Amino acid sequence: MPLKKYSEKRNFDLSPEPLSKEKNSLGFLKFCVQKHAASHLHYDFRLEHQGVLLSWAIPKGPSLNPKDKRLAVQVEDHPLDYADFEGVIKYGYGAGTVMVWDIGSYLGTNCQTLAETEKSFALGLKNGHLQFVLDGYKLKGQFSLIQLKNTKQKNNWLLIKKVDLFSKNFEVITLDYSVLTKRSLEEIAEQG
Ligand code: MN
């Protein structure tokens, strides 16, 4: 039951979020970033791995500047369907507005295929070091997620952009709109 925690936290009679059905991959590995105006505004960063979306909550959001180290707190795995969920969670866990801030595909760094990426990630999750290349609308190029050791918070990781063609000193979160609908958080909140 890989999505047990996801299901336990939610009442699907009250929440418009996707049910915890596992689905087969579409032939590529998805990633997404959702801007989530819950009790605390944050960005949820999700990477497909073995039929679910590994998920991290990033309070400051992602950055394209290699000098930035953004705290990313690992949270429960989400269903693959969640990647394009946008709307309003009126009640319960995570209540607030969700925007699909970025979406796309990814591969492990130096990986040519999904299978190689899955293998690299299985090891990376054990070692606390994931390396991958994103191909989204706003986020592109090489990134690392590094687990913070020597702290009590085993869920704490850092998201860091690597220097490449796509790294730049530009606050990418100022691109503040849904890549699916071009809407702002306020418009999503009004329209659902
Ligand atoms: Mn969230």
XYZ file of C-alpha atoms and ligand atoms in Angstrom:
193
model
C 0.000 0.000 0.000
C 2.413 2.733 -1.141
C -0.268 5.452 -1.012
C -1.678 4.494 2.402
C -0.590 7.760 4.076
C -2.045 9.819 1.227
C -5.436 8.093 1.597
C -5.476 8.209 5.393
C -5.046 11.983 5.463
C -7.962 12.718 3.137
C -11.732 12.312 2.920
C -12.516 11.945 -0.780
C -16.210 12.734 -0.206
C -15.117 16.246 0.792
C -11.910 16.760 -1.192
C -11.684 17.221 -4.993
C -8.172 15.697 -4.958
C -7.551 12.534 -7.013
C -8.196 9.120 -5.449
C -5.141 7.120 -4.575
C -5.215 4.915 -7.648
C -1.898 3.813 -8.957
C -1.535 4.133 -12.693
C 0.984 3.010 -15.208
C 3.510 5.500 -16.444
C 2.731 7.253 -19.722
C 6.098 6.353 -21.184
C 7.925 9.221 -19.558
C 8.539 10.216 -15.967
C 6.446 13.144 -14.773
C 7.414 15.962 -12.529
C 5.353 18.897 -11.320
C 5.471 21.866 -8.989
C 2.229 22.962 -7.364
C 1.905 26.306 -5.640
C -0.223 25.594 -2.597
C -1.793 28.368 -0.546
C -2.559 26.261 2.537
C -2.129 27.438 6.154
C 1.440 28.237 5.047
C 2.143 29.086 1.408
C 4.552 26.564 -0.139
C 5.459 24.842 -3.374
C 5.023 21.070 -3.694
C 7.726 19.472 -5.810
C 6.847 16.008 -7.139
C 8.840 13.418 -9.108
C 7.395 10.188 -10.514
C 9.097 7.082 -9.130
C 7.797 3.505 -9.255
C 4.170 4.428 -9.929
C 3.791 7.280 -7.434
C 4.884 10.895 -7.079
C 7.656 11.363 -4.521
C 6.794 14.698 -2.882
C 8.565 17.527 -1.087
C 7.126 20.772 0.307
C 9.417 23.734 -0.470
C 8.539 26.835 1.602
C 10.498 29.289 -0.613
C 9.893 27.514 -3.908
C 12.435 26.292 -6.457
C 15.273 28.443 -7.834
C 17.310 28.505 -11.049
C 20.236 30.100 -9.210
C 22.896 27.511 -8.221
C 23.758 29.652 -5.177
C 20.343 28.989 -3.629
C 19.763 25.952 -1.441
C 16.042 25.555 -0.950
C 14.766 23.532 1.984
C 12.536 20.712 0.722
C 10.641 18.686 3.323
C 9.685 15.236 2.103
C 5.994 14.472 2.577
C 3.791 11.495 1.726
C 3.843 10.010 -1.802
C 1.022 11.233 -4.031
C -0.802 9.423 -6.878
C 0.425 10.087 -10.439
C -2.920 11.728 -11.219
C -2.096 14.454 -8.752
C 0.411 16.096 -11.134
C -2.246 18.070 -13.014
C -4.583 18.673 -10.082
C -5.492 22.355 -9.819
C -8.347 23.811 -7.785
C -9.619 24.479 -4.316
C -9.475 22.048 -1.381
C -12.259 23.458 0.772
C -12.023 21.226 3.825
C -9.600 19.090 5.753
C -5.956 18.247 5.164
C -4.157 20.781 2.941
C -7.226 23.033 2.689
C -6.457 25.906 0.330
C -5.848 26.692 -3.337
C -3.593 24.612 -5.608
C -1.989 25.939 -8.824
C -0.043 23.799 -11.307
C 2.971 26.114 -11.333
C 5.076 23.847 -13.571
C 4.760 20.418 -15.163
C 6.889 18.285 -17.443
C 9.126 15.257 -17.582
C 12.504 14.302 -16.162
C 15.280 11.746 -16.327
C 18.062 10.918 -13.897
C 21.317 12.748 -14.665
C 23.342 10.677 -17.163
C 20.358 8.332 -17.603
C 19.049 7.601 -21.106
C 15.912 5.693 -20.138
C 13.144 5.379 -17.543
C 14.626 2.095 -16.330
C 18.031 3.691 -15.750
C 16.368 6.574 -13.920
C 14.360 4.242 -11.663
C 17.559 2.384 -10.805
C 19.480 5.606 -10.132
C 16.634 6.880 -7.930
C 16.324 3.638 -5.942
C 19.984 4.065 -5.003
C 19.691 7.851 -4.592
C 16.826 7.497 -2.118
C 18.974 5.161 -0.001
C 21.985 7.478 -0.180
C 20.005 10.689 0.204
C 21.241 12.177 -3.081
C 19.035 12.437 -6.175
C 20.326 13.948 -9.420
C 17.994 14.653 -12.312
C 17.308 16.785 -15.374
C 13.957 18.580 -15.576
C 12.156 19.489 -18.781
C 9.308 21.737 -17.706
C 7.949 25.091 -18.879
C 9.710 27.082 -16.145
C 12.245 24.665 -14.676
C 14.826 23.111 -16.977
C 18.223 21.526 -16.615
C 20.088 19.707 -13.877
C 19.069 19.731 -10.221
C 20.041 17.848 -7.071
C 18.055 16.926 -4.013
C 20.346 16.270 -1.065
C 19.109 14.803 2.185
C 20.337 16.586 5.304
C 22.103 14.108 7.525
C 23.079 14.612 11.153
C 19.746 16.206 11.966
C 16.734 14.681 13.679
C 14.602 15.723 10.726
C 15.189 12.869 8.284
C 12.634 14.457 5.954
C 14.714 17.554 5.307
C 16.385 17.830 1.909
C 17.883 20.705 -0.111
C 16.906 21.406 -3.721
C 19.846 22.905 -5.624
C 20.191 23.932 -9.279
C 23.400 22.806 -10.961
C 25.353 25.142 -13.208
C 24.325 24.531 -16.829
C 22.681 26.278 -19.807
C 19.527 26.867 -17.786
C 20.958 28.160 -14.519
C 20.478 31.896 -14.002
C 20.251 34.608 -11.419
C 16.526 35.159 -11.810
C 13.751 34.616 -9.290
C 11.763 32.054 -11.262
C 8.846 32.055 -8.810
C 8.003 35.544 -10.107
C 6.556 33.625 -13.090
C 3.417 33.446 -11.008
C 0.769 31.699 -13.121
C -0.571 28.225 -13.844
C 1.175 26.551 -16.785
C -2.074 24.674 -17.501
C -4.599 27.530 -17.411
C -2.501 30.729 -17.129
C -4.566 31.603 -14.049
C -3.335 33.293 -10.873
C -3.961 31.802 -7.413
C -6.681 34.403 -6.878
C -8.456 33.406 -10.121
C -8.253 29.711 -9.194
C -9.600 30.515 -5.711
C -12.592 32.340 -7.268
C -13.314 29.881 -10.057
C -12.354 26.612 -8.359
Mn 1.079 21.100 -0.184
